[in-house]
Short mmCIF file of C-alpha atoms in Angstrom, two decimals:
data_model
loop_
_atom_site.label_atom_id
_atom_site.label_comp_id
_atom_site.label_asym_id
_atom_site.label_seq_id
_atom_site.Cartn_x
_atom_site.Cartn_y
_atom_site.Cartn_z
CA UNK W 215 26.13 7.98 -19.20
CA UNK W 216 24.30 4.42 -19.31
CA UNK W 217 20.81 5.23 -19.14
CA UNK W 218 19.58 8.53 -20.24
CA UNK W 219 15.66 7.31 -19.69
CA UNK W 220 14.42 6.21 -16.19
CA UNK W 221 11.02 5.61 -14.80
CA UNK W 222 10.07 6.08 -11.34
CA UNK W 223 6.06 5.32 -9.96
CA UNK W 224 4.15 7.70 -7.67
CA UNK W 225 0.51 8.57 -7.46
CA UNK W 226 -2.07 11.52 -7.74
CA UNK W 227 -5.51 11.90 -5.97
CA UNK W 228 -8.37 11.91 -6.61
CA UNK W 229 -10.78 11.92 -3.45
CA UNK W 230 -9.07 9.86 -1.58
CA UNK W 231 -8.43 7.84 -4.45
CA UNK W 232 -4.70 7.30 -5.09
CA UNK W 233 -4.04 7.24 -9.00
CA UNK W 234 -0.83 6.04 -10.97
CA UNK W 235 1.24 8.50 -12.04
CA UNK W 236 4.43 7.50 -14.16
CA UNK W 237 7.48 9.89 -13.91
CA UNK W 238 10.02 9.91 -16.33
CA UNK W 239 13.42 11.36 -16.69
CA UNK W 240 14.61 12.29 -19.66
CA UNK W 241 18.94 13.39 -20.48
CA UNK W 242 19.40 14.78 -23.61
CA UNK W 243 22.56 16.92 -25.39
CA UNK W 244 21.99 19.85 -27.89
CA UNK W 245 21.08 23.08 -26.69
CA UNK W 246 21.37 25.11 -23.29
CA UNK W 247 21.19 23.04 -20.41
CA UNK W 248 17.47 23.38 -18.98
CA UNK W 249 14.95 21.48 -16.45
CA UNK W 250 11.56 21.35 -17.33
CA UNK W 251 8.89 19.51 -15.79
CA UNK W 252 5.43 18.46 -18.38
CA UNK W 253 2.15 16.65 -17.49
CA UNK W 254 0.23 19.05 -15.53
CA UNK W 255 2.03 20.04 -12.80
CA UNK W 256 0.56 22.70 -10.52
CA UNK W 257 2.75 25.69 -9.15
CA UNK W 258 3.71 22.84 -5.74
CA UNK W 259 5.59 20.18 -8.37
CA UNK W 260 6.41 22.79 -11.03
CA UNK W 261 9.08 24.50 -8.12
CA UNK W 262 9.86 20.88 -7.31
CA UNK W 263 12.83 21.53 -9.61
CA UNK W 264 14.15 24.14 -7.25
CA UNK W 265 14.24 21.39 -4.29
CA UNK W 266 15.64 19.06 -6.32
CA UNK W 267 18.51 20.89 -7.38
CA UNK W 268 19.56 22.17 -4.36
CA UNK W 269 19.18 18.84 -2.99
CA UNK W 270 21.41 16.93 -5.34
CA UNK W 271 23.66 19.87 -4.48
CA UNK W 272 24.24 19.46 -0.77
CA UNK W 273 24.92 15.47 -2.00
CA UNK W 274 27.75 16.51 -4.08
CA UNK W 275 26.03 15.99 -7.37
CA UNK W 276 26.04 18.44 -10.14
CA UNK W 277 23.09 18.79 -12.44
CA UNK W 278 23.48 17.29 -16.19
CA UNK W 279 24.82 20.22 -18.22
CA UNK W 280 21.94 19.18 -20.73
CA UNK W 281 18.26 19.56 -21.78
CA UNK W 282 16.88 17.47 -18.57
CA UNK W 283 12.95 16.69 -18.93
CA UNK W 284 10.45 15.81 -16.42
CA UNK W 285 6.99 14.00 -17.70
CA UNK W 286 4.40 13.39 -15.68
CA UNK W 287 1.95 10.33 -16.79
CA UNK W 288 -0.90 10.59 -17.81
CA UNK W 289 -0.60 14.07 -19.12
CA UNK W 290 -3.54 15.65 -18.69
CA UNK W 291 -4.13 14.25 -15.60
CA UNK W 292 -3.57 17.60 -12.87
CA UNK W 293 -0.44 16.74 -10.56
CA UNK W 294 -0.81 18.40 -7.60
CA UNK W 295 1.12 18.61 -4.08
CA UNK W 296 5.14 18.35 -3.21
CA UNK W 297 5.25 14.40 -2.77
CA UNK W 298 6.34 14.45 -6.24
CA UNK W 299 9.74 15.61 -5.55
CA UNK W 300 11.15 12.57 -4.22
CA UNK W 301 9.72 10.39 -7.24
CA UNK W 302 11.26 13.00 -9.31
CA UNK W 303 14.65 13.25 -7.90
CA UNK W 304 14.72 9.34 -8.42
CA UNK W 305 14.16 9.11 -11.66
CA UNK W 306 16.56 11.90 -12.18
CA UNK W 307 18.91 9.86 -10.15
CA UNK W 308 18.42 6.76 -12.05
CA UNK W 309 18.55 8.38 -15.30
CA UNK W 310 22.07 10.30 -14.16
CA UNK W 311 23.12 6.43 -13.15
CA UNK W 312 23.83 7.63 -9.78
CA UNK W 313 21.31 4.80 -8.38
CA UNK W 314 20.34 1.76 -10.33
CA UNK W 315 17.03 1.98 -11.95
CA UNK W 316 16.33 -1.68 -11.71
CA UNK W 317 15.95 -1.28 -8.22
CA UNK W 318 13.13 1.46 -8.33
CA UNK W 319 10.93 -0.98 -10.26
CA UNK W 320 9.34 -2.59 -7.24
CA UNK W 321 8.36 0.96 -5.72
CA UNK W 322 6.13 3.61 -5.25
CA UNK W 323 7.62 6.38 -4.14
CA UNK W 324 6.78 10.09 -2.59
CA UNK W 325 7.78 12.63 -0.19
CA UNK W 326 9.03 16.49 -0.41
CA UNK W 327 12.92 17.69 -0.15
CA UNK W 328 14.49 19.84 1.83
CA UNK W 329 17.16 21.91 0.67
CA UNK W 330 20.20 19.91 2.56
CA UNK W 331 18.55 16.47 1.08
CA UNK W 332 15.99 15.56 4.13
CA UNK W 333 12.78 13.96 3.31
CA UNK W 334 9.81 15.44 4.72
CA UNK W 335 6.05 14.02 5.71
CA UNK W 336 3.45 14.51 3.16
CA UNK W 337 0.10 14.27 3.41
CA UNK W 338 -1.83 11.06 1.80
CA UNK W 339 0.42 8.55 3.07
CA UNK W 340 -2.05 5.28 4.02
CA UNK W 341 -3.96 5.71 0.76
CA UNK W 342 -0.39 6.02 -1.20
CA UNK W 343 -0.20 2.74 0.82
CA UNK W 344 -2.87 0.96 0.10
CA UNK W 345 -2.11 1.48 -4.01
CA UNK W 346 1.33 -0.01 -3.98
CA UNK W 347 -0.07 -2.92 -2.20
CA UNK W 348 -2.93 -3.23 -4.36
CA UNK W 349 0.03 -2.82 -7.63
CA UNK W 350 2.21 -5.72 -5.19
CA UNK W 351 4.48 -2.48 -4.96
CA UNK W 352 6.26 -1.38 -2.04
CA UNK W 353 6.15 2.44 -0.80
CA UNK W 354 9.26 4.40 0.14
CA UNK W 355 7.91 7.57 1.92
CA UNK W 356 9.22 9.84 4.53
CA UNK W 357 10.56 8.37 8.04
CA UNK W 358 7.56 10.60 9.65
CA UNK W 359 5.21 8.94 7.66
CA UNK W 360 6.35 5.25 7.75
CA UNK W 361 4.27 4.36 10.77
CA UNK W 362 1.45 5.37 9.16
CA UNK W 363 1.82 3.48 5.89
CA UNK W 364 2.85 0.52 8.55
CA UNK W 365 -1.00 0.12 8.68
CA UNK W 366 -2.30 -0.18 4.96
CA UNK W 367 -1.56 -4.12 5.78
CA UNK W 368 1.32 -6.72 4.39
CA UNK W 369 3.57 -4.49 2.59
CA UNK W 370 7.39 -3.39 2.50
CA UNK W 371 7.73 0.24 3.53
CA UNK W 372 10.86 2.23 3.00
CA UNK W 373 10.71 4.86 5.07
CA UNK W 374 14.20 7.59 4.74
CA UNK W 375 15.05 10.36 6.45
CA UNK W 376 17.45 11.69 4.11
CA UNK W 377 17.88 11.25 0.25
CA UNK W 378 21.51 9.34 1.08
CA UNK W 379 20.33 7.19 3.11
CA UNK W 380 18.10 5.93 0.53
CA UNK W 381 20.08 5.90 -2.15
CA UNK W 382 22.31 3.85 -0.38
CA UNK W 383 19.84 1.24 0.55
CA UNK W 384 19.14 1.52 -3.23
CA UNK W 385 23.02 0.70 -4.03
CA UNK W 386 23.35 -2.21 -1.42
CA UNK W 387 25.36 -0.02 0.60
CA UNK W 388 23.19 -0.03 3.62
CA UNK W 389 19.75 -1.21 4.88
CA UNK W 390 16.67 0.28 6.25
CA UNK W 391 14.82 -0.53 8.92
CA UNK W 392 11.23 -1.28 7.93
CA UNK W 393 8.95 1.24 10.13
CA UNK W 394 6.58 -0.29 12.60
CA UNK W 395 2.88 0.49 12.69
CA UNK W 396 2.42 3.36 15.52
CA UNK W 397 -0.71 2.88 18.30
CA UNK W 398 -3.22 4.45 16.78
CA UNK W 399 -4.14 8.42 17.80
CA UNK W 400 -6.46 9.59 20.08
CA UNK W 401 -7.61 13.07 19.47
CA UNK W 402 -9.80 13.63 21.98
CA UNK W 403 -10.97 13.26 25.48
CA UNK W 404 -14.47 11.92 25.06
CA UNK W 405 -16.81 13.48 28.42
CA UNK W 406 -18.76 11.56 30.60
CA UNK W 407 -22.62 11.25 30.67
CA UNK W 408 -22.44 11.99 34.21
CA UNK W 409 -21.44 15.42 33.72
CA UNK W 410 -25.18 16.11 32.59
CA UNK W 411 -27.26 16.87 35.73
CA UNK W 412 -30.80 16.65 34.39
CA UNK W 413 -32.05 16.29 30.98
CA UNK W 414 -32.92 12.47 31.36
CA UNK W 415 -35.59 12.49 28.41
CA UNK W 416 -33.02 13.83 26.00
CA UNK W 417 -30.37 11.83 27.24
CA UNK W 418 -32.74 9.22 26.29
CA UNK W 419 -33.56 10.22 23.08
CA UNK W 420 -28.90 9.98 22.77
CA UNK W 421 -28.96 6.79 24.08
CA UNK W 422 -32.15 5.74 21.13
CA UNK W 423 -29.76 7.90 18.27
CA UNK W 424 -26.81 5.80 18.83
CA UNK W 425 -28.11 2.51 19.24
CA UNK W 426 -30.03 2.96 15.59
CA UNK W 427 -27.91 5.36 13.97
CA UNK W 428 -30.02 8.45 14.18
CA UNK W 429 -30.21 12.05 13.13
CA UNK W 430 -30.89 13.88 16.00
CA UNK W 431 -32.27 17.21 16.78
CA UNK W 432 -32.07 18.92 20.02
CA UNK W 433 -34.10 22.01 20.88
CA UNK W 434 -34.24 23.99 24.04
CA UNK W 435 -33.25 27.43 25.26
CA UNK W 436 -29.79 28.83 26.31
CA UNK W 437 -27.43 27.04 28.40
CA UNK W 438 -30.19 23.87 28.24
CA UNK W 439 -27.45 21.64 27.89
CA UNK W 440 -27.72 20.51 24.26
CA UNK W 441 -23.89 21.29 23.30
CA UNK W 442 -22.78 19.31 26.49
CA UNK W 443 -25.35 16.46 25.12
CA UNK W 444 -23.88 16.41 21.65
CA UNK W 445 -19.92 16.01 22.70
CA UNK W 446 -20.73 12.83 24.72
CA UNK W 447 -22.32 10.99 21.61
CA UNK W 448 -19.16 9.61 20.53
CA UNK W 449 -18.20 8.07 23.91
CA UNK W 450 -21.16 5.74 23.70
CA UNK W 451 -21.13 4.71 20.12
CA UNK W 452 -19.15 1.76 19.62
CA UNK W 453 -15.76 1.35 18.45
CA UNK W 454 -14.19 1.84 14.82
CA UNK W 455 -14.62 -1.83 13.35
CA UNK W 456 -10.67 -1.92 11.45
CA UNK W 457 -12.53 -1.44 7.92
CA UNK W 458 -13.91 2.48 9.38
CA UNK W 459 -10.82 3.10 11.14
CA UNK W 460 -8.95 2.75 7.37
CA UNK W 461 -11.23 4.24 5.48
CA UNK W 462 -12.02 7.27 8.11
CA UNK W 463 -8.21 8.07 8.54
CA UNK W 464 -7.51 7.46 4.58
CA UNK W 465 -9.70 10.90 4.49
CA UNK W 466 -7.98 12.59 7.11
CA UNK W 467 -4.28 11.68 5.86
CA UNK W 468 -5.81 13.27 2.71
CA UNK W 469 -7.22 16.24 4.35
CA UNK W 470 -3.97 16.36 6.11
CA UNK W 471 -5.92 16.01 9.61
CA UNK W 472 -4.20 13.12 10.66
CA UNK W 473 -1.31 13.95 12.36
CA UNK W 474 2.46 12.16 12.18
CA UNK W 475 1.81 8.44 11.90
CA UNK W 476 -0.74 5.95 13.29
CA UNK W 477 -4.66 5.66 12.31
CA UNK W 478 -7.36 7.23 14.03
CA UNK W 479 -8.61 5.38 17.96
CA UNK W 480 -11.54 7.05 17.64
CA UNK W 481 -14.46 8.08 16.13
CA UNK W 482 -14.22 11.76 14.75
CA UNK W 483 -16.51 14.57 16.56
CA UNK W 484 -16.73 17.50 14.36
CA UNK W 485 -18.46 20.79 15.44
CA UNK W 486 -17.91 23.60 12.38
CA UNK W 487 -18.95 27.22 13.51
CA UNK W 488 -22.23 28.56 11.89
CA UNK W 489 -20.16 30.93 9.70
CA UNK W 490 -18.39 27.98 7.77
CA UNK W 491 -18.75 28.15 3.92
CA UNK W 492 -19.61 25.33 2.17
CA UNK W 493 -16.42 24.31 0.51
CA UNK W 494 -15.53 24.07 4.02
CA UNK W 495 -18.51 22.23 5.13
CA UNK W 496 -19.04 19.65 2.22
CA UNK W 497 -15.37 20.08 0.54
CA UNK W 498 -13.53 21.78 -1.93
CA UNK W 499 -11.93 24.46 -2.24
CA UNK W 500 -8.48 25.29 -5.09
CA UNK W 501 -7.21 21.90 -4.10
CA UNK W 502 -10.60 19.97 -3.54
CA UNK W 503 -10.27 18.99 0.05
CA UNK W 504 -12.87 17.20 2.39
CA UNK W 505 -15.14 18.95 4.32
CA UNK W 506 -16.33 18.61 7.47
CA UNK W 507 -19.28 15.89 6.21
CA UNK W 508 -16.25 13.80 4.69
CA UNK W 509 -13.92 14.74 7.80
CA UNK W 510 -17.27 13.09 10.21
CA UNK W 511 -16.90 9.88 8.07
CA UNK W 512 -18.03 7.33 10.50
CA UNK W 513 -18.49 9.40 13.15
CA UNK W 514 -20.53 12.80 14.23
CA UNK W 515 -21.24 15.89 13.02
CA UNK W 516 -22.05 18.19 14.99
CA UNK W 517 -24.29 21.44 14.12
CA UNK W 518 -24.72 23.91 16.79
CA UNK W 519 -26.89 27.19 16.28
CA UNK W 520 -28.46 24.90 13.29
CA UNK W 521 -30.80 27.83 11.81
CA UNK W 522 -27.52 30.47 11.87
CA UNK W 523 -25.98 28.36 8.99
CA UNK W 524 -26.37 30.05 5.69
CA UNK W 525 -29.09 28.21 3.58
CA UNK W 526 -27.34 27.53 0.98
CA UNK W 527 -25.07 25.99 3.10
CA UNK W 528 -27.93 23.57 4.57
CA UNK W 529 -29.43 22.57 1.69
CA UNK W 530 -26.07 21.28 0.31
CA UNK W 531 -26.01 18.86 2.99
CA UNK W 532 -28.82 17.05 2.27
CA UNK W 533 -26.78 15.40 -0.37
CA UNK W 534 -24.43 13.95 1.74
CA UNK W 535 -26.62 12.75 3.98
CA UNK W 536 -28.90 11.00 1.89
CA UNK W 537 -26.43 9.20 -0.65
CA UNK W 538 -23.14 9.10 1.98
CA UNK W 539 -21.01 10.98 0.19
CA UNK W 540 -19.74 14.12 -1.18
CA UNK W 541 -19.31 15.30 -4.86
CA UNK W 542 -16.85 18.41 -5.30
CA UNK W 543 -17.22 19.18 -9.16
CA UNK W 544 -14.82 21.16 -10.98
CA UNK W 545 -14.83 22.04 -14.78
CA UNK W 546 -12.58 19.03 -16.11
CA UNK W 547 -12.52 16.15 -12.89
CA UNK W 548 -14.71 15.81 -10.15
CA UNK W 549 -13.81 14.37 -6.52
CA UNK W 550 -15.82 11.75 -4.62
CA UNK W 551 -15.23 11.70 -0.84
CA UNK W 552 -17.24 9.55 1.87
CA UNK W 553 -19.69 11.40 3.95
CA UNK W 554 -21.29 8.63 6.20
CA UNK W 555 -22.15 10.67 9.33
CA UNK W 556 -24.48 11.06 12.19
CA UNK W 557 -26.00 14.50 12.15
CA UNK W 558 -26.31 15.82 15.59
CA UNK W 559 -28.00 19.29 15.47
CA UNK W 560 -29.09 22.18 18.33
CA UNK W 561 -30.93 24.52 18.21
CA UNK W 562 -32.96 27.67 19.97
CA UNK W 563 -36.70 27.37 19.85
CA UNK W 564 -36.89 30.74 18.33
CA UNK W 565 -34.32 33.69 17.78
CA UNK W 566 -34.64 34.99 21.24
CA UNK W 567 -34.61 31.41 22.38
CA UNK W 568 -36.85 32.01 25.21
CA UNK W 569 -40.09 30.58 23.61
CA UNK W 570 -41.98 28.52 25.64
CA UNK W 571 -39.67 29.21 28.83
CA UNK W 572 -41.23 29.42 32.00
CA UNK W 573 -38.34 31.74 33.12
CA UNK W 574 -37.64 34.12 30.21
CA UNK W 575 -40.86 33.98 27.78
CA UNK W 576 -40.46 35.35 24.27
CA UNK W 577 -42.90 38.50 23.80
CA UNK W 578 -43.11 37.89 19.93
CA UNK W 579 -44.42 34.53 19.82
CA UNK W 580 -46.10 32.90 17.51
CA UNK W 581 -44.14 35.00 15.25
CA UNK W 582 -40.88 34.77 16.50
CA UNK W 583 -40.96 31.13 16.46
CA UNK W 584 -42.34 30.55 13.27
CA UNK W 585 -39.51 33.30 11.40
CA UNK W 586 -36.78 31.35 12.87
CA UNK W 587 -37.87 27.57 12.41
CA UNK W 588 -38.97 28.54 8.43
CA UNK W 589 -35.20 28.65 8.25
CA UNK W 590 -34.92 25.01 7.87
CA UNK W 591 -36.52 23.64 4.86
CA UNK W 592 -38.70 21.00 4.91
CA UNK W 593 -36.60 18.02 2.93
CA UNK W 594 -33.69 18.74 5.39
CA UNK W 595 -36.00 18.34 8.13
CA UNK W 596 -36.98 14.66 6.75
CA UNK W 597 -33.51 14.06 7.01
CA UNK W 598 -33.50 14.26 10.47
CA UNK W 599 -35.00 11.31 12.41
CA UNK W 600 -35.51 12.67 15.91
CA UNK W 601 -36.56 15.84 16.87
CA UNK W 602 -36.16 16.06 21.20
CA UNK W 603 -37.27 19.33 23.33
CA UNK W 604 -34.15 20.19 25.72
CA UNK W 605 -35.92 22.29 28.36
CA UNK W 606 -34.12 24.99 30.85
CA UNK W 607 -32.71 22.61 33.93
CA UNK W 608 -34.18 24.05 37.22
CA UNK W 609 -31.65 24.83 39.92
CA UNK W 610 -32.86 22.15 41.71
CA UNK W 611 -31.40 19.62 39.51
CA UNK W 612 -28.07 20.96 39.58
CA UNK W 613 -27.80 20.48 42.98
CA UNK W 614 -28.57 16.53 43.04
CA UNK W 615 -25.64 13.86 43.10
CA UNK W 616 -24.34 13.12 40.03
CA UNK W 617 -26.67 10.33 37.94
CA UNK W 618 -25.23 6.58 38.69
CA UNK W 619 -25.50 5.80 34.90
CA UNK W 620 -23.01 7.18 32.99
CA UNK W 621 -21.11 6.87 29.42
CA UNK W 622 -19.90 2.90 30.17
CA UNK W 623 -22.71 2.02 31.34
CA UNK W 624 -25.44 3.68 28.27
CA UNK W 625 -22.44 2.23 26.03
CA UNK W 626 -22.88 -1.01 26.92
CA UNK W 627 -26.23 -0.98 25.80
CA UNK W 628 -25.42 0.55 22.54
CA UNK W 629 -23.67 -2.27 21.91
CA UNK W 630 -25.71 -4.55 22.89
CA UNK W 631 -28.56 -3.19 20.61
CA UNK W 632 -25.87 -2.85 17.55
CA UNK W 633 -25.07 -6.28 18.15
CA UNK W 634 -28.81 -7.88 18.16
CA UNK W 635 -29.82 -5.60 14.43
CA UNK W 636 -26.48 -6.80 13.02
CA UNK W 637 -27.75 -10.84 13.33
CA UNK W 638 -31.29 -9.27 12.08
CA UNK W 639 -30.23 -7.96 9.13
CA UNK W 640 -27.12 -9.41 8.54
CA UNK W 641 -28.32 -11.70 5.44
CA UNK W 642 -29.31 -7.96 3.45
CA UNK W 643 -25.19 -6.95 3.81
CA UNK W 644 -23.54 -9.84 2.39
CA UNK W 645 -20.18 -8.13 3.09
CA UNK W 646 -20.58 -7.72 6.43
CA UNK W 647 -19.78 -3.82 6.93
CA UNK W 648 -21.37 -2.41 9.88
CA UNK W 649 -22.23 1.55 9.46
CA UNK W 650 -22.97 4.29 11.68
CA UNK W 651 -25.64 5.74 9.45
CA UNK W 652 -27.06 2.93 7.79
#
């Protein structure tokens, strides 16, 4: 055998941080033949040998009928996920001489096996990306995922569908087309402001949030309109500069969110019910995911039924919302994802919700209202710039034409106001990043 050592790069992450990871294959005689894997690995890359095997034998290749060793670099860095099959098939590959290990020098590589030797997506992809080009590296990564690396900027992308097909690019034996960067995805159908048939003082106060960036809180009875007020924020904030549309879909490829190829069109709307955890709502988790706060990067949250929320719950966000990001701890690492959002909250004036209705009034008031707003501590409220009564619409106003003005139009002048505080300020952000939440 000529090379009984080979070396193939991959990553870890950390956040949405993508960190080095060095695998190495290692042949050796004496002893039963075996295949263990070292560094770390959790329970994902430890059955990685299973894949692997199987997929070497639908190739035609037999395992090494000796001690075969797996190390993961750095070692006690935690290797988690099943992109580190491919990586580790390679350097198995390389050190079996089966494909030459010069030629895996240049790459990064991930992806999961099937059994029959197909490469599957994986989440992580653009930030996986964006570390080979920063190591002047290119990526191989699965064919469903090579429109998505497309868009980490100038770098070569091998994108496979099957482990042959690789290895014979590999060899010389054939070529691979480099994948083209998809359009980017739309997830949503943004409403129109003319759907909302009264309401004009709080669709003011939407117009006033987006133009500077606001928290906003909206309070009013039942069926007021304040959920139908909060979906159409994101149609009139403006568009994802290319810097937020990276960085906002480099936490959703982590989070897994982000679908097969292509970078987010638009901003994300996120609207959590008020029984979410807080792992779920500011991240974490066994695996240390985002959370909604991180998943809202650039974009809205939105919090409906705000005083429902457990407590504990609320008070963790006023972290995230005063710093712009989120800190998952664990015993041994901690993970640091952006949380740069616009809070949009609702809420009922009391738990009835009829306070100060001239339909419905609440029987229990000032009591009633009082109970349900002490809810909501004080240094959360602070956090929240605007606080805008939603009344009950009368019947009258549902019957009148629909309003002329409407999401293009109140967009327009979002921009317009964007554009006039970025040349105000512009000299106090040298780098020129414009923010939703600034």
């Amino acid at each position: 055998m000529a090379s009984a050592v080979a070396r193939v790069a991959t990553i870890a992450f950390q956040g949405i941080e993508a960190v080095a990871v060095d695998v190495q294959a290692h042949i050796s005689g004496g002893g039963a033949p075996t295949f263990t894997v070292v560094g770390l690995p959790d329970k994902a890359v430890a059955e990685s040998r299973e894949r692997v095997r199987a997929a070497l034998y639908a190739l035609g290749l037999a395992m090494p009928l000796e001690r075969v060793t797996i190390n993961l670099v750095p070692a006690d860095l935690a290797k988690e996920g099943s992109h580190f099959d491919l990586p580790i098939a390679l350097a198995l590959l390389a050190a079996m001489d089966a494909v030459p290990a010069e030629a895996l020098k240049q790459w990064v590589a991930m992806g999961e096996l099937a059994l029959d030797g197909a490469i599957l997506p994986v989440i992580g992809t653009l930030p996986a990306a964006v570390h080979a080009m920063t190591r002047e590296r290119g990526l191989i990564c699965p064919a469903g995922n090579g429109p998505e690396a497309a868009w980490a900027g100038p770098l070569e992308v091998l994108a496979p569908e099957t482990l042959p097909a690789l290895m014979n690019h590999l060899k010389g034996v054939a070529t691979l087309t480099a994948p083209k960067a998809s359009p980017p995805i739309s997830n949503q159908s943004i409403p129109d402001l003319k759907d909302v048939r009264g309401q004009e003082g709080a669709k003011r106060a939407l117009e006033t949030a987006a133009a500077g960036g606001h928290n906003l809180l909206l309070v009013g009875p039942p069926g007021s309109g304040k959920s139908m007020l909060a979906a159409r924020l994101p149609g009139i904030l403006p568009p994802f500069t290319p810097g937020e549309a990276l960085e906002t879909s480099m936490v959703h490829s982590v989070a897994g969110t982000l679908g097969i190829g292509g970078v987010l069109a638009d901003r994300p709307f996120r609207d959590p019910h008020h029984s979410a955890s807080m792992p779920a709502l500011i991240g974490g988790g066994m695996r240390a995911k985002p959370g909604e706060v991180s998943l809202a990067h650039n974009g809205v949250l939105f919090l409906d039924e705000l005083p429902e929320f457990p407590r504990g719950v609320l008070e963790a966000l006023r972290q995230p919302l005063e710093t712009g990001r989120a800190v998952v701890s664990r015993a041994n690492s901690h993970y640091a994802y952006p949380a740069r959002f616009q809070l949009i909250a609702a809420m009922n004036p009391c738990r009835c919700g009829h306070a100060d209705d001239p339909v419905k009034g609440c029987r229990r008031q000032p009591k009633c209202v009082a109970d349900y707003t002490a809810r909501l501590s004080g240094p959360l409220l602070d956090r929240i710039d605007m606080r805008v009564e939603a009344p009950r619409v009368a019947a009258a106003d549902l019957n009148l034409p629909p309003p002329t003005e409407g999401t293009a139009e109140v967009s327009a002048r979002v921009a317009a106001a964007r554009a006039r505080q970025y040349e105000r300020y512009k000299a106090l952000d040298p780098s020129g990043r414009t923010r939703i939440n600034a």
